[in-house]
PDB file of C-alpha atoms and ligand atoms in Angstrom:
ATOM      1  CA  UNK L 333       0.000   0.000   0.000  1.00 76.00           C
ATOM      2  CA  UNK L 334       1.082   3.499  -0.950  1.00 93.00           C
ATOM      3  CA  UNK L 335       0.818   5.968   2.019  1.00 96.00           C
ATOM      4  CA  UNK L 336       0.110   9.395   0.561  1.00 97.00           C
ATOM      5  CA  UNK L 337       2.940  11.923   1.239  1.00 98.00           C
ATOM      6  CA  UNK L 338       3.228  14.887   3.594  1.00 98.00           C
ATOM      7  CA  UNK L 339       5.652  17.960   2.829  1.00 98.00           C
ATOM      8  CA  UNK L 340       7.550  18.887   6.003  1.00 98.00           C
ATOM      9  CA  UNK L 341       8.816  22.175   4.730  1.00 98.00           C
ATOM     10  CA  UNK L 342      11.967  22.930   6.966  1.00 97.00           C
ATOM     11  CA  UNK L 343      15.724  22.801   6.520  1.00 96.00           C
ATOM     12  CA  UNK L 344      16.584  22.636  10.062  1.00 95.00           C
ATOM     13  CA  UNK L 345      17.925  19.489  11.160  1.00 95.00           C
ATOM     14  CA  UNK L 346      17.050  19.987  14.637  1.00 94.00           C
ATOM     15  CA  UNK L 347      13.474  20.899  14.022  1.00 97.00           C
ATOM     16  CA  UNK L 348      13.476  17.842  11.386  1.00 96.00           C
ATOM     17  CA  UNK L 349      14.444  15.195  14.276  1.00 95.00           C
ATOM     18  CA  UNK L 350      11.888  16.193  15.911  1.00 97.00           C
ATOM     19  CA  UNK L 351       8.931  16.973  13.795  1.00 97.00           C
ATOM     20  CA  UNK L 352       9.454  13.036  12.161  1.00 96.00           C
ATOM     21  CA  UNK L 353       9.273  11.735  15.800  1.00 96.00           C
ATOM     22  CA  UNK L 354       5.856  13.950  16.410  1.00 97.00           C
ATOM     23  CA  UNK L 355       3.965  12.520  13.315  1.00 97.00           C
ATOM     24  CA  UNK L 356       5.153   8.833  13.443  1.00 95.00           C
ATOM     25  CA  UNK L 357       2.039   7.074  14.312  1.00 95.00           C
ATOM     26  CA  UNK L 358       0.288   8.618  11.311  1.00 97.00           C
ATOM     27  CA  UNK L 359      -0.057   6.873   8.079  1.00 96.00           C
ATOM     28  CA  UNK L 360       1.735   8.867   6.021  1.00 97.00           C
ATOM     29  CA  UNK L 361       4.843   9.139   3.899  1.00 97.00           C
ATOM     30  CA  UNK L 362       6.838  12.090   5.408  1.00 97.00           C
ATOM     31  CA  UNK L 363       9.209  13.942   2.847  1.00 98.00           C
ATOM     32  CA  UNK L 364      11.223  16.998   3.401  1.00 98.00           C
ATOM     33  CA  UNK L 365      11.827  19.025   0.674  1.00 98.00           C
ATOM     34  CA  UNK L 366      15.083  18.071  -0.601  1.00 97.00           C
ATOM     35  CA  UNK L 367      13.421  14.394  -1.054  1.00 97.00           C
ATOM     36  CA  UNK L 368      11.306  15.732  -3.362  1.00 97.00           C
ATOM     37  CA  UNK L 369      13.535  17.951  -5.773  1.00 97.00           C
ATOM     38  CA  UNK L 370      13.316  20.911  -4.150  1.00 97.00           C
ATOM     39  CA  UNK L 371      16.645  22.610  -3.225  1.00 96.00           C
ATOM     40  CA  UNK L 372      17.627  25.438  -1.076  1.00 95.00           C
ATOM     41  CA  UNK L 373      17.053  28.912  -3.511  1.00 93.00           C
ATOM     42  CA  UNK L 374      17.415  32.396  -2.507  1.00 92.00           C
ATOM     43  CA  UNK L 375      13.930  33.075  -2.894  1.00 92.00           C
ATOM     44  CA  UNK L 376      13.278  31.099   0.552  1.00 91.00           C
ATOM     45  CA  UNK L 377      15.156  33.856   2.211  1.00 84.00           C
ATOM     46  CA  UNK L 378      12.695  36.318   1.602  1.00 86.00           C
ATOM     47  CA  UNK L 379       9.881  34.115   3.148  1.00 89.00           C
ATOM     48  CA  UNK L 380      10.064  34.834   6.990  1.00 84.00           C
ATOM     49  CA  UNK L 381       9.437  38.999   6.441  1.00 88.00           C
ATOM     50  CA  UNK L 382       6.490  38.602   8.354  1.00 91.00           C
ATOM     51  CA  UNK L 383       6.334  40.053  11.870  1.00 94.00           C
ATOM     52  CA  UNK L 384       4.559  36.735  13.479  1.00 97.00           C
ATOM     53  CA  UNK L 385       4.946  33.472  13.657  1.00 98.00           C
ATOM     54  CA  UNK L 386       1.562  32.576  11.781  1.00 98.00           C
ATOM     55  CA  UNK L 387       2.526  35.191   9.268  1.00 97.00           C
ATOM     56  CA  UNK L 388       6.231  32.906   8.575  1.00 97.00           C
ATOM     57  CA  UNK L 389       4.682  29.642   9.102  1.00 98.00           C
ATOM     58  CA  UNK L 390       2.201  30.228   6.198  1.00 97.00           C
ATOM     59  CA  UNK L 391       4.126  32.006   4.115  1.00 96.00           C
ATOM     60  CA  UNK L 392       6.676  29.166   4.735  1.00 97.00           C
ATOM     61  CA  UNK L 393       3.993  26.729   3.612  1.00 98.00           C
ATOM     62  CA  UNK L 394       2.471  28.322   0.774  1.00 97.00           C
ATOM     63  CA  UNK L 395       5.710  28.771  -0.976  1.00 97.00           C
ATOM     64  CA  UNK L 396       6.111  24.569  -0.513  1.00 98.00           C
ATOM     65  CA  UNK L 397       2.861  23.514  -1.409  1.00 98.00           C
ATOM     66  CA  UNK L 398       2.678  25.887  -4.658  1.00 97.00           C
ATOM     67  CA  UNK L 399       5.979  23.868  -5.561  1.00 97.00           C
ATOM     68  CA  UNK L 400       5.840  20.168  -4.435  1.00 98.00           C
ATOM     69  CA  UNK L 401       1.796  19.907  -4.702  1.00 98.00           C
ATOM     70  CA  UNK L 402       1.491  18.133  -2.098  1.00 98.00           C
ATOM     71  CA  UNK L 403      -0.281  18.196   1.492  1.00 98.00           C
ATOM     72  CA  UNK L 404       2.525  20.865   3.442  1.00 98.00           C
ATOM     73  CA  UNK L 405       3.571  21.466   7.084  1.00 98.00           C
ATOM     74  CA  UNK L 406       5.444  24.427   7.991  1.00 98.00           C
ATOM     75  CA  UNK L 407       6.644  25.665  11.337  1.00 98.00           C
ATOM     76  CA  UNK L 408       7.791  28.889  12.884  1.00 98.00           C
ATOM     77  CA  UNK L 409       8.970  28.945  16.045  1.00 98.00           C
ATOM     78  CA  UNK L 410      11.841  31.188  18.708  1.00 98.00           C
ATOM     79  CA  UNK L 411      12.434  32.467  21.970  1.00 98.00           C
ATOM     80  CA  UNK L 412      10.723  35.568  23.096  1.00 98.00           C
ATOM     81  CA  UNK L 413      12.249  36.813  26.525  1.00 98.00           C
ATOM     82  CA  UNK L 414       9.735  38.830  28.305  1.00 97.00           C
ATOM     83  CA  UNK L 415      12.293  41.359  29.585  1.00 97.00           C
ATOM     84  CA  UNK L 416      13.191  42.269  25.969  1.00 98.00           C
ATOM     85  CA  UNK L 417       9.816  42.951  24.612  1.00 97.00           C
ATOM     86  CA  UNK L 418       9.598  39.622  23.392  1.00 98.00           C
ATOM     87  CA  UNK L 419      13.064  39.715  21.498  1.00 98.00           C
ATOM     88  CA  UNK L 420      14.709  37.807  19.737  1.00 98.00           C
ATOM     89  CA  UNK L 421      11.083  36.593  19.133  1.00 98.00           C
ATOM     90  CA  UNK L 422      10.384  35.723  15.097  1.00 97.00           C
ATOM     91  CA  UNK L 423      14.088  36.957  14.700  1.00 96.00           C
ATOM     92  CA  UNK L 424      15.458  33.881  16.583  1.00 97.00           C
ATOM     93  CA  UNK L 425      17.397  32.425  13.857  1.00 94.00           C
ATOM     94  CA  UNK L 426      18.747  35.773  12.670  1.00 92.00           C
ATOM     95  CA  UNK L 427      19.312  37.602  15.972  1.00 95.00           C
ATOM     96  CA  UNK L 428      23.290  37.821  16.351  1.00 96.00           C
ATOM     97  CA  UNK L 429      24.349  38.746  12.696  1.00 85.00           C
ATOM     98  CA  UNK L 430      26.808  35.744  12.306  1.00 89.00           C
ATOM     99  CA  UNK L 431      29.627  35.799   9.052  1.00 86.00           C
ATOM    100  CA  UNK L 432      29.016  32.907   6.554  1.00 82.00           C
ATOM    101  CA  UNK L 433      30.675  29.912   8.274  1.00 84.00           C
ATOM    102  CA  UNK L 434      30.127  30.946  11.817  1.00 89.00           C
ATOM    103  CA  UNK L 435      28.365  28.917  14.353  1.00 93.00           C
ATOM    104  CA  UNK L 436      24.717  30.817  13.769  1.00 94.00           C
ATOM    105  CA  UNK L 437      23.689  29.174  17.421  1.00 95.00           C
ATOM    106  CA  UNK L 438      26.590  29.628  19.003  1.00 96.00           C
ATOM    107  CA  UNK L 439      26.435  33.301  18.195  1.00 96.00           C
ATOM    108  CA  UNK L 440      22.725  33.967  18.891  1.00 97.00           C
ATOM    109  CA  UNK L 441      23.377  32.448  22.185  1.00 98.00           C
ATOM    110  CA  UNK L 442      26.356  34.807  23.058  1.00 97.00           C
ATOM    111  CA  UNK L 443      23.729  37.460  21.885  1.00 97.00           C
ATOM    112  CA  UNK L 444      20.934  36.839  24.225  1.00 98.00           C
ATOM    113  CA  UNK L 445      23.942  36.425  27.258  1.00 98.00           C
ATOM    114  CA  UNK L 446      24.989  39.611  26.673  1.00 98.00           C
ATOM    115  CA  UNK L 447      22.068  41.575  26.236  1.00 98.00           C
ATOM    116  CA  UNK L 448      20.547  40.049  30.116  1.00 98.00           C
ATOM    117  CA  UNK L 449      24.157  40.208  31.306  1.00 97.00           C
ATOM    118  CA  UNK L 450      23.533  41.293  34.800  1.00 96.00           C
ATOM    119  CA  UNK L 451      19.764  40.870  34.523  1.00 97.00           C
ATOM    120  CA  UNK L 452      18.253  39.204  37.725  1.00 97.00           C
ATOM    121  CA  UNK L 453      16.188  35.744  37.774  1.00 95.00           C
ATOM    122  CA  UNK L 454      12.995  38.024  37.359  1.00 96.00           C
ATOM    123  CA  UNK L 455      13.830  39.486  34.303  1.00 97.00           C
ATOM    124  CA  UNK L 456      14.811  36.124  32.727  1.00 98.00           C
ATOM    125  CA  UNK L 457      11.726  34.994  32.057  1.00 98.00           C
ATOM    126  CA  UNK L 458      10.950  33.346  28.472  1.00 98.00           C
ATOM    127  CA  UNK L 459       9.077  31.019  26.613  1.00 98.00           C
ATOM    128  CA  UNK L 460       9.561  29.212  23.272  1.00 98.00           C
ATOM    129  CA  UNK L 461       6.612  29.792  20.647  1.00 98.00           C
ATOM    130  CA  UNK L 462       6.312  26.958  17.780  1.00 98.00           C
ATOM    131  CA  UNK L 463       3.375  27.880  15.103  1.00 98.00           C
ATOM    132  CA  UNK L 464       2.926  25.250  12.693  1.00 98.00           C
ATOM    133  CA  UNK L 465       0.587  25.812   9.477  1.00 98.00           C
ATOM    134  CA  UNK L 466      -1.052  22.514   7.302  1.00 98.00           C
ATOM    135  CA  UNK L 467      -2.266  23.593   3.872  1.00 98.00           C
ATOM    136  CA  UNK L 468      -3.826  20.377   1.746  1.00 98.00           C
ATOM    137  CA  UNK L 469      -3.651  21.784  -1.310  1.00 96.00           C
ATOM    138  CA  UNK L 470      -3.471  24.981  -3.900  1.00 94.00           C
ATOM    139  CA  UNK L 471      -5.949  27.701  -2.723  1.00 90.00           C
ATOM    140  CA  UNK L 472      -7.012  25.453   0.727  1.00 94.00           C
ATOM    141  CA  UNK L 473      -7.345  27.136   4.083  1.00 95.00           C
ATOM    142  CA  UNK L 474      -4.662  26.847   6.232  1.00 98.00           C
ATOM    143  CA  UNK L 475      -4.572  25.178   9.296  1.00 98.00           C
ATOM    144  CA  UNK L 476      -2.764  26.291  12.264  1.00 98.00           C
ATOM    145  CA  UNK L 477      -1.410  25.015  15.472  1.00 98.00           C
ATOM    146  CA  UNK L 478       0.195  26.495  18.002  1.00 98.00           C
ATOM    147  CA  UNK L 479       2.612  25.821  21.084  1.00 98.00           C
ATOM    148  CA  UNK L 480       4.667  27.120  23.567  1.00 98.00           C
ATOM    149  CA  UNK L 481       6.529  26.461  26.904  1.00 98.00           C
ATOM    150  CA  UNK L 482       7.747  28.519  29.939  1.00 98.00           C
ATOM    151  CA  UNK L 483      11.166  28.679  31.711  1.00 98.00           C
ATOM    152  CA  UNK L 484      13.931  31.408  31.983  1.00 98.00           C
ATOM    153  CA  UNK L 485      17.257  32.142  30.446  1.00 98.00           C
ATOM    154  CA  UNK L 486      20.284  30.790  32.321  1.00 98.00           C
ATOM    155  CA  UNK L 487      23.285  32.840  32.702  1.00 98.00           C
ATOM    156  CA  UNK L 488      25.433  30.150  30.774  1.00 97.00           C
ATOM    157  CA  UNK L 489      25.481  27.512  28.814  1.00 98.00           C
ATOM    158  CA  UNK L 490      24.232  23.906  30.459  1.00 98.00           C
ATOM    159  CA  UNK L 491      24.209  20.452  28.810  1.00 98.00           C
ATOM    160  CA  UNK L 492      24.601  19.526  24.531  1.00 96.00           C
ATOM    161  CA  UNK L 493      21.110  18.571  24.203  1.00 97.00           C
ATOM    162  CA  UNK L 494      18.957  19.768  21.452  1.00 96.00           C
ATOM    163  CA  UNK L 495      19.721  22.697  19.266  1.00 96.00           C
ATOM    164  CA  UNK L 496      19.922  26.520  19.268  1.00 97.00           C
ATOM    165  CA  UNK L 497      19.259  28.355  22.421  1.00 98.00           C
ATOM    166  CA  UNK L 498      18.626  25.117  24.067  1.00 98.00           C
ATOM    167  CA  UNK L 499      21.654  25.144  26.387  1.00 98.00           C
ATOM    168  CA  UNK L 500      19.794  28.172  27.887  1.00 98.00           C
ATOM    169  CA  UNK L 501      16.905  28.150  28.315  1.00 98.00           C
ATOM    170  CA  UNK L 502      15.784  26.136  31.286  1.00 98.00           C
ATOM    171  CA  UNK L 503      12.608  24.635  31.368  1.00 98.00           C
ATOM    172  CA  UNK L 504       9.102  25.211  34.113  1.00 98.00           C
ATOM    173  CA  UNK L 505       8.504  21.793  33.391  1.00 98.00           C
ATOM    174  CA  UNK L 506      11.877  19.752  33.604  1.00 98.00           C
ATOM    175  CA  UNK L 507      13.390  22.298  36.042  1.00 98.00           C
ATOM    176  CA  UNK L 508      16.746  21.879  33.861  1.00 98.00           C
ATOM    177  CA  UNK L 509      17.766  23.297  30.514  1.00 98.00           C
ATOM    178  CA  UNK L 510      16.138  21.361  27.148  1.00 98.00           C
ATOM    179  CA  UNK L 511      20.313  21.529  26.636  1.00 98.00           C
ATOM    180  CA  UNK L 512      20.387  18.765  29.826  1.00 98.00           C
ATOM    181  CA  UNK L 513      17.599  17.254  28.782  1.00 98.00           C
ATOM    182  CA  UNK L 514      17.422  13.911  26.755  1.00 98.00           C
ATOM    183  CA  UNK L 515      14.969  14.440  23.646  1.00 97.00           C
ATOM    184  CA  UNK L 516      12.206  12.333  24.714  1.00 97.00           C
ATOM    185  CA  UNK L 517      11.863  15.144  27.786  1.00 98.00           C
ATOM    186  CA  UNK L 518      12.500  17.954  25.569  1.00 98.00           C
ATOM    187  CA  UNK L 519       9.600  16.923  23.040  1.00 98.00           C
ATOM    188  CA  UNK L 520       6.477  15.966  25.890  1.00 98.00           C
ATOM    189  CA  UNK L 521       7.220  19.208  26.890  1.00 98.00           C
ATOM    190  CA  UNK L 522       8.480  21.804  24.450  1.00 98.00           C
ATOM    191  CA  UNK L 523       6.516  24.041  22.238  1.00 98.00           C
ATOM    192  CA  UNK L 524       7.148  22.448  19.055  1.00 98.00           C
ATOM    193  CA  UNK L 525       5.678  18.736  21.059  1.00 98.00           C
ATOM    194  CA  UNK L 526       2.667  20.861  22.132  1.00 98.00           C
ATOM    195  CA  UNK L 527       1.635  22.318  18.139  1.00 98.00           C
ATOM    196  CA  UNK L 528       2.778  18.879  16.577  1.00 98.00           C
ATOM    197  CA  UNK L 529       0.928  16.302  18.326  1.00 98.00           C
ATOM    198  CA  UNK L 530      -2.121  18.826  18.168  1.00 98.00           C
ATOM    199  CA  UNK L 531      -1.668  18.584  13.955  1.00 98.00           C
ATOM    200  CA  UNK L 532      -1.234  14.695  14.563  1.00 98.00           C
ATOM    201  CA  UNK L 533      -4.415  14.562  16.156  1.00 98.00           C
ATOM    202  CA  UNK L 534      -6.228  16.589  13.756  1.00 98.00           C
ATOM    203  CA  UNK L 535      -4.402  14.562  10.615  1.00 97.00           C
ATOM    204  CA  UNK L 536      -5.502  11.167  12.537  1.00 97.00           C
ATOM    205  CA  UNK L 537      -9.130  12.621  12.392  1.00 97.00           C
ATOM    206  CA  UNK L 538      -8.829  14.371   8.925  1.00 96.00           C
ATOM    207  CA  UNK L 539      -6.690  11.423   7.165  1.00 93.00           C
ATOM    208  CA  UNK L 540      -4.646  13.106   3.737  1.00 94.00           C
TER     209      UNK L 540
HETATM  210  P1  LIG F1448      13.061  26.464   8.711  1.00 71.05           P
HETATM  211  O1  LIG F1448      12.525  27.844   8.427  1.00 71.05           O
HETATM  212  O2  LIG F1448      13.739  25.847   7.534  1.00 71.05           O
HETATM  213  O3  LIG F1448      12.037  25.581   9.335  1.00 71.05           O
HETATM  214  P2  LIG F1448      14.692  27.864  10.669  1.00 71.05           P
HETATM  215  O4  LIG F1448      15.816  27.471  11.576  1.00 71.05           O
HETATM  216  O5  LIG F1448      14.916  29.021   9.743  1.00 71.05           O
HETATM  217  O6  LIG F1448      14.238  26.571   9.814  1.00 71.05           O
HETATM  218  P3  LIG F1448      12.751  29.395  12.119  1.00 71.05           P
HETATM  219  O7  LIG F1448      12.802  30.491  11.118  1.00 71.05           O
HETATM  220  O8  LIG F1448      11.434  28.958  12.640  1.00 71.05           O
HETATM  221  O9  LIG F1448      13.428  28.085  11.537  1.00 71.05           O
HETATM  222  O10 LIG F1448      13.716  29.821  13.287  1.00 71.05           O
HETATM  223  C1  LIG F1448      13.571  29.250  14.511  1.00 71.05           C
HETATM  224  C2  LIG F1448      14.800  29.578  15.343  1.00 71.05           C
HETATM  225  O11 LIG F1448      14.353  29.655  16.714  1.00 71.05           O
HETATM  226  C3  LIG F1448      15.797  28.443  15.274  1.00 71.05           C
HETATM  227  O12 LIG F1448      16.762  28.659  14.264  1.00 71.05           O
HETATM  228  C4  LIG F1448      16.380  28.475  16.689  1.00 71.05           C
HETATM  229  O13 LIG F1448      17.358  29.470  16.759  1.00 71.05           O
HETATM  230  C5  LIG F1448      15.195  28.911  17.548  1.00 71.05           C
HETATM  231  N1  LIG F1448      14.428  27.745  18.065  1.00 71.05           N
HETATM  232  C6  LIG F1448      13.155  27.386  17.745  1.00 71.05           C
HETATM  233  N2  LIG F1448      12.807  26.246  18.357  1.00 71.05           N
HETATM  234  C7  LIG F1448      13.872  25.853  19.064  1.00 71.05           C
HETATM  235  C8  LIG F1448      14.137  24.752  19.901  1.00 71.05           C
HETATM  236  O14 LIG F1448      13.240  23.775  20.083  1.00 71.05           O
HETATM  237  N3  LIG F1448      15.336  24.682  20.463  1.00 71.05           N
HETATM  238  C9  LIG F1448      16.253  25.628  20.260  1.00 71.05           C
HETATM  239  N4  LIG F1448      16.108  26.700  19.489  1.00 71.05           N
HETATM  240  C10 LIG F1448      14.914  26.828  18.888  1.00 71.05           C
END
């Protein structure tokens, strides 16, 4: 039997472990996009202009059903620290301007250090935000789920776990860092967990 393919429409690995582990029960072929011909162009780059995560995700989306056909996920997701207004917020990925062939997470992370350096516990507060957005096909409504979890920005570095600003940003629920967390903790908690297994459910119910 043929399963019928879904379009997870991200280049991150990270986000990619993940995402496949969120939507395993589901009987479905998952593809990313390189699987089906679709390579990395500069046009991508001008996707995430949007000043919300919804805004990304679907744009993100759009741009990969238009081009595979097929049924598309895309997510948006970052760190919005409460004490910054919500920075680095939908510019997560972009927030420490990083030379090509620099450590991108590595550098955000020094970023985010610096700009609480000094900051006490109660101004650390922050939550991750993952938006993900289904369209079915060309001209369908989008759906859209949403996630997010609470915990507060370290003042260094803690564990190798996970990805990104991982290694700071410990957790409400696990009372450690996602960085010190194995990934099986990291996803019943995190906000990407919370938004995927919501799609799952609703792709279990609303079968491709
Ligand atoms: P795609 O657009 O290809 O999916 P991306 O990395 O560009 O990949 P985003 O624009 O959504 O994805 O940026 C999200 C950034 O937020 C990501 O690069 C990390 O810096 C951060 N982030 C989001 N979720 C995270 C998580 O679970 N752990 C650590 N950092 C995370």
């Amino acid at each position: 039997m043929t399963l019928p393919k879904l379009l997870i429409a991200t280049r991150n690995p990270g986000k990619r472990r993940e995402i496949q582990q969120f939507l395993d029960d589901l009987s479905v072929e998952i593809v990313f996009p390189d699987d089906v011909g679709i390579y990395e162009s500069p046009q991508e780059l001008k996707l995430e202009t949007e000043s919300t995560f919804e805004g990304n995700a679907r744009a993100k989306a759009e741009f990969f059903q238009k081009r595979s056909r097929l049924p598309t996920v895309a997510e948006d997701s970052g760190i919005e620290v409460l004490s910054l207004g919500g920075a680095p917020g939908v510019r997560s990925r972009r927030f420490a301007m990083v030379q090509p062939g620099q450590d991108e997470a590595e550098a955000n992370n020094r970023e985010l250090l610096r700009r609480l350096a000094g900051a006490p516990p109660d101004r650390r507060g922050a939550r991750y935000r993952s938006v993900a957005v289904f369209i079915k096909k060309l001209d369908a409504l989008p759906h859209v789920f949403e996630g997010s979890c609470q915990g507060r920005i370290t003042t260094e570095p803690q564990g190798t776990g996970g990805f990104g600003y991982d290694p700071l940003f410990h957790s409400n629920d696990l009372e450690k860092t996602f960085g010190q967390a194995n990934p099986e903790e990291k996803n019943a908690v995190s906000h990407r967990g919370r938004a995927f297994r919501a799609l799952a459910k609703w792709l279990a119910e609303n079968p491709l």
